[in-house]
């Protein structure tokens, strides 16, 4: 393609306004727009005045401040809290590495993420230890960012390794290794809770359900009838049952099928339920992407001598998954929010802890504050996932080639 | 003769449901021969060429490529596909890989060559087809003619003994047909065994050793380009040639 030269072409016409000109053109003319503007202003006023008045005068935010540790980590023993903090610092480090090696430009969002812990540290009610950790966090992230800038390509090559080892270390740290009297005692899962539990359920749910969904999607398109039928039966069966039912079955019925001396941990049971449920949906999402690949791609790969496995791995899946990133991430966000259902089967995740706090007589009547707070947390992480998905699409150039 | 024959087809039949696409094709191709297959659309010529690397299955008869008979044995099929390159009407490049990655993927994964060797050979092939400067672009950024030349380079990178061309210029603008044909003519003169489904009669005249005229799933007539163009025996061949050569 030839670029038109700069002398011969003029830039496309753009409209320029002053602020007042913009307001006049878009908000005030013709007359019905002015009317709609007024109506909208009144609505905003009517909704937000009482909300803000409540938030700043009547709301009893101390319920959050006092129970913040519960909401974040549940009843995780205080003397082992350092493990969680260590995990958070490791997370900041890996995020910093990713940012430094992947992001081009985009300094503003990076800066915001850096400052966020400091802003949090300003909130009243934290202990000195918490504040210290929050103050150190940005430095950890920044050091990682700076390290990644030094060796961008090497770091980028190993990002997956970094993230994988982070998650493994995270789970090991939270769980522990040895019996209670050992050097690194196991913390039983019945005291896991709050955001940490929600986070664990989400991460393990995503990491384990994705490959399973992938295999089910490929299985459903297999030429071997046995594999195809099993895949179809599994997908359709699971999709026809609500997640709550699956969670109940995993908690209550699963032990009935297992030999008496075998006891599977409650958290593991919940994860199994979530994984089995999500995999069925992800399988269908992936299959949608597979169907968008023209048959000529298979033929070209086969003609070159690639076998079925290589064809899927190098040719079909990379294209198919790119097409369905939005749906895949949508499913993961749904999974993240659906982890709140484990509260029904008695696990104290973020929602479960919130409910248990509200059950205490001292905090009667603070539902609004507590639910608003956990909604904000759910929103924050959902938004981060959605944002990352957009970045991923841009990096992979979806819809551009 | 059959000692030198690298492709042997004996009484090949194929059905799509009740439709009898191939009705007893017999053909032998010797090493280094260039064979052009032509005929009206729906005559089974594309289907036939695709049976040779088993993209289509034949249901009766025998196909032996490079001494290996094509059966449902997967290992035989993969062995034959390694030795048989194919170029498609619609190019079928991999859009998510760069030109260089398109060419090196199979040598690295199938032939197990080290990356450096595969890339060196890929660059030589891109020189040969005349577009080394496009190596790091994506297929979507190339013109049709350039894409088809990349597809030829991709097939050649496996160092095949036989090249199949399935209407390689039919999806191209007229001005791009020449650049692809030039590459194919050069390839034919270098001694490659080629089976080409095409209506480019200029190409056939220039390099074909033999031509086969297909109609309704059968070989109606075959011979050297000389015989076919100057002295066709069958009425059907004369009619078809007069139709494609008059304008």
XYZ file of C-alpha atoms in Angstrom:
648
model
C 0.000 0.000 0.000
C 1.223 3.469 -0.829
C 1.022 6.206 1.750
C -0.470 9.419 0.390
C 2.103 12.162 0.726
C 1.684 14.822 3.359
C 1.661 17.740 0.937
C -1.246 16.564 -1.166
C -3.660 15.412 1.526
C -5.324 17.513 4.150
C -6.302 16.040 7.487
C -9.981 15.104 7.750
C -12.084 18.009 8.936
C -12.496 18.125 12.690
C -14.917 20.151 14.703
C -13.486 22.298 17.419
C -15.465 23.736 20.255
C -14.908 25.685 23.347
C -16.370 24.080 26.442
C -19.335 26.443 26.380
C -19.811 25.826 22.672
C -19.872 22.093 23.285
C -22.394 22.486 26.111
C -24.554 24.698 23.925
C -24.496 22.359 20.920
C -24.983 19.063 22.740
C -26.944 19.906 25.855
C -29.052 22.980 25.187
C -30.224 22.943 21.557
C -32.836 22.255 20.352
C -35.191 23.037 23.217
C -36.065 19.413 24.029
C -32.390 18.670 24.625
C -32.323 21.488 27.152
C -35.357 19.947 28.812
C -33.718 16.504 28.938
C -30.551 18.045 30.383
C -32.550 19.667 33.157
C -34.386 16.419 33.870
C -31.115 14.498 34.040
C -29.580 17.066 36.386
C -32.584 16.871 38.665
C -32.410 13.044 38.692
C -28.723 13.056 39.593
C -29.413 15.532 42.370
C -32.386 13.552 43.667
C -30.460 10.301 43.800
C -27.087 11.429 45.017
C -27.979 13.979 47.677
C -29.565 11.472 50.064
C -26.903 8.916 49.212
C -24.040 11.266 49.977
C -25.780 12.656 53.051
C -26.215 9.101 54.324
C -22.638 8.114 53.466
C -21.101 11.073 55.284
C -23.407 11.519 58.269
C -25.640 8.537 59.112
C -23.583 5.587 57.859
C -21.774 3.586 60.551
C -18.584 2.823 58.631
C -16.895 1.631 61.828
C -18.477 -1.755 61.146
C -16.101 -2.047 58.183
C -13.097 -0.650 60.016
C -13.513 -2.977 62.999
C -14.175 -6.072 60.898
C -11.820 -5.324 58.048
C -9.463 -8.147 58.944
C -12.391 -10.600 59.035
C -13.585 -9.391 55.641
C -10.132 -9.723 54.126
C -8.809 -12.961 55.631
C -11.628 -14.462 57.712
C -10.469 -16.114 60.916
C -7.013 -16.769 59.613
C -4.808 -16.876 62.745
C -3.115 -13.611 63.561
C 0.316 -15.145 64.120
C 0.268 -16.493 60.560
C -0.969 -13.321 58.906
C 2.531 -12.648 57.569
C 1.989 -15.441 55.087
C -0.901 -13.573 53.522
C 1.066 -10.353 53.490
C 4.022 -12.110 51.901
C 1.649 -13.382 49.214
C 0.355 -9.866 48.625
C 3.898 -8.561 48.240
C 4.697 -11.373 45.819
C 1.572 -10.450 43.876
C 2.683 -6.819 43.736
C 6.072 -7.989 42.491
C 4.622 -10.144 39.713
C 2.188 -7.402 38.699
C 5.113 -4.981 38.565
C 7.080 -7.408 36.378
C 4.132 -7.842 34.014
C 3.579 -4.113 33.817
C 7.196 -3.328 33.160
C 7.604 -5.930 30.436
C 4.235 -5.642 28.667
C 2.923 -2.099 28.942
C 3.907 0.451 26.367
C 3.126 3.981 27.492
C 0.031 3.856 29.719
C 1.924 5.419 32.611
C -1.177 6.942 34.186
C -2.884 3.667 35.075
C 0.377 2.263 36.377
C 0.781 5.310 38.556
C -2.747 4.931 39.890
C -2.096 1.300 40.799
C 1.105 2.364 42.547
C -0.633 4.970 44.635
C -3.688 2.855 45.456
C -2.113 1.132 48.503
C -1.026 4.518 49.854
C -4.560 5.830 49.473
C -5.805 2.755 51.325
C -3.277 3.417 54.083
C -4.981 6.752 54.735
C -8.233 5.014 55.722
C -8.689 5.192 59.512
C -8.886 2.030 61.580
C -5.841 0.138 60.292
C -3.149 -1.186 62.608
C 0.427 0.046 62.370
C 1.522 -3.249 60.796
C -1.119 -3.019 58.094
C -0.154 0.535 57.281
C 3.532 -0.386 57.041
C 2.734 -3.195 54.600
C 0.558 -0.889 52.515
C 3.324 1.716 52.430
C 5.931 -0.833 51.316
C 3.748 -2.426 48.596
C 4.238 0.254 45.908
C 8.009 0.066 46.384
C 7.933 -3.686 45.793
C 5.881 -3.201 42.641
C 8.109 -0.396 41.462
C 11.320 -2.371 41.956
C 9.812 -5.190 39.907
C 8.689 -2.729 37.225
C 12.188 -1.297 37.062
C 13.808 -4.748 36.911
C 11.467 -5.720 34.077
C 12.405 -2.571 32.140
C 16.045 -3.666 32.269
C 15.404 -6.992 30.570
C 12.017 -6.685 28.899
C 12.225 -9.589 26.476
C 13.645 -12.109 28.952
C 11.064 -11.211 31.592
C 8.255 -11.387 29.047
C 9.353 -14.866 27.997
C 9.077 -16.109 31.569
C 5.947 -14.243 32.689
C 3.820 -17.384 32.643
C 6.404 -19.105 34.836
C 6.377 -16.179 37.259
C 2.602 -16.199 37.549
C 2.398 -19.988 37.887
C 5.025 -20.063 40.619
C 3.275 -17.177 42.343
C -0.012 -19.081 42.525
C 1.661 -22.271 43.712
C 3.627 -20.398 46.380
C 0.489 -18.492 47.372
C -1.483 -21.684 47.960
C 1.446 -23.301 49.785
C 1.915 -20.245 51.993
C -1.758 -19.926 52.897
C -2.122 -23.631 53.566
C 1.189 -24.470 55.225
C 3.166 -27.684 54.980
C 3.735 -29.459 58.281
C 1.556 -30.692 61.197
C 0.587 -28.041 63.811
C 3.755 -28.523 65.858
C 6.072 -28.395 62.825
C 8.067 -25.478 61.484
C 5.444 -24.441 58.952
C 2.083 -25.527 60.360
C -0.961 -26.183 58.206
C -3.776 -23.693 58.699
C -7.004 -25.711 58.444
C -9.383 -24.552 55.739
C -12.255 -23.983 58.157
C -10.575 -20.763 59.293
C -9.869 -19.606 55.744
C -12.238 -16.894 54.747
C -13.031 -13.480 53.427
C -11.465 -12.019 50.326
C -8.557 -14.465 50.473
C -10.929 -17.417 50.158
C -12.887 -15.720 47.373
C -9.621 -15.028 45.589
C -8.439 -18.624 45.989
C -11.714 -20.077 44.739
C -11.636 -17.750 41.742
C -8.036 -18.375 40.771
C -8.226 -22.137 41.120
C -11.607 -22.146 39.414
C -10.222 -20.280 36.412
C -6.944 -22.153 36.173
C -8.526 -25.599 36.413
C -11.772 -25.091 34.507
C -10.122 -23.643 31.414
C -8.126 -26.701 30.305
C -11.053 -28.970 31.154
C -13.357 -26.790 29.051
C -10.836 -26.871 26.220
C -10.731 -30.666 26.189
C -14.520 -30.898 26.352
C -14.836 -28.514 23.395
C -12.376 -30.531 21.340
C -14.042 -33.724 22.532
C -17.425 -32.544 21.342
C -15.996 -32.089 17.856
C -14.056 -35.348 17.885
C -14.560 -37.909 15.134
C -14.560 -40.703 17.715
C -18.184 -41.288 18.748
C -17.377 -42.390 22.316
C -15.442 -39.221 23.130
C -18.015 -37.041 21.394
C -20.960 -38.589 23.215
C -19.312 -38.387 26.629
C -18.464 -34.724 26.029
C -21.964 -33.849 24.864
C -23.565 -35.722 27.749
C -21.328 -34.022 30.295
C -21.817 -30.517 28.898
C -25.573 -30.785 28.562
C -26.020 -32.445 31.944
C -23.998 -29.859 33.852
C -25.523 -26.920 32.007
C -28.986 -28.040 32.985
C -28.243 -27.930 36.733
C -27.910 -24.715 38.799
C -24.529 -24.049 40.406
C -26.065 -24.074 43.908
C -27.256 -27.620 43.326
C -23.823 -28.703 42.204
C -22.246 -27.069 45.254
C -24.707 -28.849 47.571
C -24.043 -32.136 45.839
C -20.290 -31.605 46.182
C -20.624 -30.800 49.902
C -23.258 -33.263 50.998
C -23.547 -36.075 48.493
C -19.930 -36.524 47.441
C -18.889 -37.977 50.849
C -21.624 -40.618 50.468
C -19.950 -42.004 47.355
C -16.469 -42.045 48.826
C -15.082 -44.776 51.067
C -15.702 -44.012 54.742
C -12.160 -43.172 55.751
C -11.664 -40.813 52.835
C -12.414 -37.209 53.632
C -12.076 -34.449 51.089
C -11.608 -30.943 52.348
C -14.644 -28.636 52.169
C -12.816 -25.960 50.197
C -11.541 -28.551 47.743
C -15.089 -29.850 47.331
C -16.325 -26.348 46.560
C -13.531 -25.824 44.031
C -14.340 -29.127 42.343
C -17.977 -28.058 42.061
C -17.097 -24.657 40.614
C -14.579 -26.140 38.173
C -16.937 -28.834 36.894
C -19.695 -26.248 36.447
C -17.614 -23.594 34.672
C -15.852 -26.090 32.408
C -19.155 -27.023 30.755
C -19.832 -23.390 29.850
C -16.253 -22.685 28.765
C -16.435 -25.749 26.521
C -19.330 -24.213 24.624
C -17.584 -20.825 24.441
C -14.460 -22.414 23.018
C -16.533 -24.478 20.584
C -18.026 -21.246 19.272
C -14.510 -20.063 18.478
C -13.575 -23.391 16.878
C -16.542 -23.195 14.539
C -15.409 -19.821 13.250
C -12.199 -21.307 11.813
C -12.475 -22.060 8.085
C -11.925 -25.642 7.017
C -9.057 -24.573 4.781
C -6.930 -23.964 7.876
C -7.192 -27.639 8.854
C -6.466 -28.721 5.279
C -3.397 -26.508 5.000
C -2.061 -27.824 8.310
C -2.716 -31.465 7.412
C -1.200 -30.998 3.959
C 2.012 -29.817 5.628
C 2.169 -33.068 7.597
C 1.068 -31.718 10.991
C -0.874 -34.267 13.005
C -4.217 -33.577 14.665
C -2.695 -32.510 17.965
C -0.180 -30.135 16.356
C -2.885 -28.701 14.114
C -5.044 -27.839 17.094
C -2.176 -26.544 19.206
C -0.463 -24.311 16.630
C -3.143 -23.427 14.099
C -6.690 -23.843 15.320
C -6.750 -23.008 19.045
C -4.655 -19.818 18.862
C -7.109 -18.406 16.335
C -10.242 -19.809 17.946
C -9.403 -18.570 21.447
C -8.580 -15.102 20.143
C -12.076 -14.856 18.691
C -13.717 -15.672 22.016
C -11.630 -13.743 24.548
C -14.595 -11.502 25.465
C -16.867 -14.478 26.217
C -14.153 -16.404 28.043
C -13.379 -13.472 30.310
C -17.102 -12.847 30.783
C -17.405 -16.411 32.033
C -14.473 -15.908 34.418
C -16.031 -12.747 35.825
C -19.252 -14.687 36.312
C -17.260 -17.412 38.081
C -15.679 -14.824 40.371
C -19.060 -13.502 41.414
C -20.589 -16.983 41.615
C -18.011 -17.986 44.226
C -20.266 -16.049 46.609
C -22.662 -19.008 46.405
C -20.329 -21.058 48.578
C -21.672 -18.961 51.465
C -24.844 -21.043 51.132
C -22.980 -24.272 51.788
C -21.314 -22.770 54.832
C -17.986 -21.466 53.609
C -17.071 -18.021 54.871
C -15.989 -16.259 51.720
C -16.424 -12.508 51.353
C -20.216 -12.764 51.336
C -20.273 -15.455 54.028
C -18.163 -13.309 56.347
C -20.368 -10.305 55.636
C -23.428 -12.298 56.655
C -21.761 -13.581 59.802
C -20.767 -10.040 60.782
C -24.325 -8.859 60.274
C -25.548 -11.666 62.510
C -23.758 -10.121 65.489
C -26.088 -8.036 67.688
C -23.611 -5.124 67.765
C -23.947 -4.571 64.030
C -27.666 -4.888 63.541
C -28.846 -2.362 60.978
C -25.557 -1.991 59.153
C -26.525 -4.099 56.129
C -26.209 -1.134 53.797
C -22.643 -0.343 54.818
C -21.441 -3.943 54.699
C -23.103 -4.908 51.425
C -22.038 -1.671 49.783
C -18.477 -2.361 50.840
C -18.327 -5.911 49.516
C -20.085 -4.796 46.309
C -17.305 -2.266 45.824
C -14.720 -5.019 46.238
C -16.511 -7.296 43.766
C -16.740 -4.391 41.347
C -13.074 -3.476 41.677
C -11.757 -6.928 40.780
C -14.364 -7.554 38.080
C -13.331 -4.298 36.496
C -9.652 -5.227 36.652
C -10.444 -8.501 34.852
C -12.506 -6.722 32.198
C -9.737 -4.170 31.713
C -7.069 -6.858 31.385
C -9.216 -8.642 28.803
C -9.397 -5.456 26.728
C -5.628 -5.040 26.951
C -5.169 -8.681 25.950
C -7.373 -8.200 22.891
C -5.367 -5.140 21.885
C -2.032 -6.895 22.393
C -3.161 -9.855 20.306
C -4.626 -7.563 17.681
C -8.100 -9.095 17.661
C -10.198 -7.700 14.843
C -7.279 -5.867 13.285
C -5.875 -8.502 11.003
C 8.074 -47.556 -16.270
C 6.337 -48.078 -12.958
C 9.729 -48.217 -11.273
C 10.152 -44.523 -11.977
C 6.545 -43.658 -11.278
C 6.258 -41.619 -8.110
C 2.455 -41.488 -8.235
C 0.397 -44.474 -9.366
C -3.404 -44.334 -9.462
C -5.334 -47.413 -10.480
C -9.061 -47.331 -11.042
C -9.723 -44.670 -8.377
C -13.390 -44.174 -7.475
C -15.061 -41.794 -5.082
C -18.640 -41.089 -4.151
C -20.178 -38.167 -2.285
C -23.296 -39.908 -1.015
C -24.886 -41.122 -4.240
C -22.905 -38.759 -6.440
C -20.139 -40.592 -8.281
C -17.370 -37.930 -8.415
C -14.440 -40.019 -9.608
C -15.186 -42.880 -11.997
C -12.092 -44.971 -12.393
C -9.093 -42.672 -12.734
C -5.848 -44.259 -13.981
C -2.721 -42.146 -13.955
C 0.994 -42.602 -13.531
C 3.318 -39.704 -12.914
C 7.053 -40.097 -13.209
C 9.631 -38.270 -11.174
C 10.210 -34.730 -12.445
C 7.132 -34.708 -14.655
C 4.792 -31.729 -14.806
C 1.191 -32.779 -15.284
C -1.623 -30.330 -15.946
C -5.195 -31.355 -15.223
C -7.987 -29.287 -16.724
C -11.683 -29.586 -17.364
C -15.037 -28.000 -16.601
C -16.005 -27.239 -13.018
C -17.515 -30.193 -11.200
C -15.511 -32.619 -13.312
C -13.704 -34.005 -10.259
C -10.240 -32.603 -11.013
C -9.856 -30.869 -7.634
C -11.272 -33.864 -5.806
C -8.810 -36.112 -7.596
C -5.746 -34.033 -6.771
C -6.854 -33.932 -3.123
C -7.038 -37.734 -2.946
C -3.282 -37.841 -3.549
C -2.492 -36.430 -0.096
C -5.649 -37.887 1.398
C -7.497 -34.635 2.023
C -10.208 -36.645 0.285
C -10.595 -40.366 0.783
C -11.007 -42.628 -2.237
C -13.373 -45.520 -1.786
C -12.192 -47.905 -4.461
C -8.967 -48.475 -6.341
C -5.364 -47.892 -5.429
C -3.174 -44.822 -4.936
C 0.543 -45.339 -4.374
C 2.684 -42.286 -3.674
C 6.456 -42.602 -3.439
C 6.112 -46.344 -2.869
C 3.583 -46.033 -0.027
C -0.014 -47.031 -0.566
C -2.657 -44.670 0.823
C -4.880 -46.547 3.237
C -6.618 -45.450 6.400
C -3.346 -46.045 8.278
C -2.608 -42.649 9.851
C 1.148 -43.142 9.860
C 1.177 -43.778 6.104
C -0.949 -40.711 5.523
C 1.333 -38.508 7.609
C 4.421 -39.954 5.924
C 2.995 -39.155 2.490
C 1.879 -35.657 3.493
C 5.437 -34.877 4.559
C 6.622 -35.623 1.033
C 3.764 -33.952 -0.832
C 3.362 -30.176 -0.769
C 0.067 -28.521 -1.632
C -0.971 -25.066 -2.763
C -4.629 -24.109 -2.517
C -6.896 -21.836 -4.493
C -7.634 -19.787 -1.358
C -3.977 -19.741 -0.171
C -4.979 -20.924 3.338
C -2.108 -19.149 5.038
C -2.258 -19.053 8.827
C -3.427 -15.499 9.574
C -2.138 -15.400 13.165
C 1.451 -16.178 12.175
C 3.951 -14.024 10.304
C 5.103 -15.039 6.836
C 8.292 -16.455 8.306
C 6.388 -18.393 10.992
C 3.987 -19.736 8.358
C 6.928 -21.162 6.454
C 8.986 -22.481 9.379
C 6.181 -24.043 11.452
C 6.029 -27.420 9.700
C 9.807 -27.852 9.238
C 10.331 -27.152 12.939
C 7.406 -29.230 14.242
C 7.291 -32.063 11.715
C 10.837 -32.336 10.390
C 12.237 -31.346 13.809
C 14.738 -28.947 12.314
C 16.376 -26.410 14.630
C 14.786 -22.977 14.329
C 17.893 -21.378 12.812
C 18.063 -23.906 9.987
C 14.329 -23.590 9.265
C 14.555 -19.794 9.167
C 17.607 -19.821 6.922
C 15.843 -22.087 4.434
C 12.652 -20.041 4.708
C 14.538 -16.865 3.819
C 16.148 -18.597 0.834
C 12.694 -19.663 -0.346
C 11.317 -16.161 0.091
C 14.195 -14.908 -2.070
C 13.297 -17.535 -4.627
C 9.641 -16.437 -4.788
C 10.746 -12.800 -4.794
C 9.434 -11.387 -1.493
C 12.146 -11.636 1.185
C 11.186 -8.173 2.481
C 7.756 -9.449 3.570
C 9.111 -12.043 6.003
C 7.912 -10.341 9.163
C 4.501 -9.203 7.948
C 1.227 -10.995 8.532
C -0.602 -12.619 5.604
C -3.434 -10.089 5.875
C -0.979 -7.304 4.992
C -0.005 -8.930 1.675
C -1.613 -8.871 -1.771
C -3.197 -12.034 -3.144
C -0.267 -12.750 -5.431
C 2.208 -12.308 -2.588
C 0.109 -14.561 -0.344
C 0.057 -17.302 -2.936
C 3.833 -17.049 -3.335
C 4.204 -17.381 0.433
C 1.957 -20.449 0.255
C 4.262 -21.944 -2.374
C 7.306 -21.184 -0.226
C 5.550 -22.738 2.777
C 4.917 -25.963 0.878
C 8.482 -26.028 -0.495
C 9.985 -25.547 2.968
C 9.155 -29.168 3.762
C 11.373 -30.092 0.790
C 8.649 -32.231 -0.774
C 9.176 -34.660 -3.621
C 5.845 -33.753 -5.212
C 3.915 -30.484 -5.390
C 0.152 -30.345 -5.879
C -1.451 -27.116 -7.109
C -5.228 -26.829 -6.818
C -6.248 -23.932 -9.091
C -3.500 -21.697 -7.652
C -4.362 -18.635 -9.732
C -8.167 -18.806 -9.786
C -8.648 -16.446 -6.836
C -6.175 -13.843 -8.088
C -6.531 -10.561 -9.944
C -5.238 -10.818 -13.532
C -2.149 -8.706 -12.837
C -1.105 -10.999 -10.001
C -1.518 -14.235 -11.932
C 1.750 -13.693 -13.777
C 3.886 -13.345 -10.661
C 2.570 -16.659 -9.342
C 2.906 -18.446 -12.697
C 6.494 -17.216 -13.026
C 7.330 -18.878 -9.720
C 5.602 -22.091 -10.819
C 7.403 -22.139 -14.164
C 10.747 -21.691 -12.449
C 9.829 -24.532 -10.104
C 8.823 -26.808 -13.000
C 12.113 -26.145 -14.789
C 14.055 -26.986 -11.631
C 12.843 -30.578 -11.948
C 10.042 -30.697 -9.373
C 7.311 -33.273 -9.871
C 4.127 -31.229 -10.209
C 0.426 -31.937 -10.515
C -1.379 -28.751 -11.436
C -5.112 -28.209 -11.738
C -5.395 -25.038 -13.789
C -6.934 -23.333 -16.774
C -3.796 -21.338 -17.513
C -3.097 -22.788 -20.922
C -0.015 -20.600 -21.366
C 1.511 -22.297 -18.357
C 0.594 -25.711 -19.758
C 2.175 -24.935 -23.112
C 5.328 -23.657 -21.466
C 6.159 -26.436 -19.033
C 3.650 -29.331 -19.018
C 4.909 -32.761 -20.036
C 1.408 -34.175 -20.231
C -2.121 -32.882 -19.939
C -5.241 -34.652 -18.755
C -8.715 -33.505 -19.679
C -11.303 -34.404 -17.025
C -15.039 -34.489 -17.517
C -17.762 -36.022 -15.346
C -15.230 -37.790 -13.127
C -13.335 -39.456 -15.948
C -10.215 -38.807 -17.961
C -11.556 -38.015 -21.412
C -8.244 -37.457 -23.108
C -4.574 -37.167 -22.316
C -1.430 -36.329 -24.201
C 1.386 -33.856 -24.609
C 0.407 -30.160 -24.839
C 1.314 -30.364 -28.510
C -1.193 -33.182 -29.114
C -3.905 -31.620 -27.005
C -3.718 -28.132 -28.475
C -3.092 -28.940 -32.123
C -4.832 -32.240 -32.542
C -7.413 -33.093 -29.859
C -9.134 -36.400 -30.599
C -12.331 -36.106 -28.577
C -15.188 -33.763 -29.473
C -15.641 -32.834 -25.800
C -12.019 -31.698 -25.556
C -12.269 -29.622 -28.711
C -15.416 -27.932 -27.462
C -13.932 -27.134 -24.055
C -10.683 -25.817 -25.512
C -12.511 -23.652 -28.013
C -14.530 -22.182 -25.143
C -11.572 -21.285 -22.940
C -9.213 -20.229 -25.734
C -11.488 -18.009 -27.827
C -11.574 -14.934 -25.609
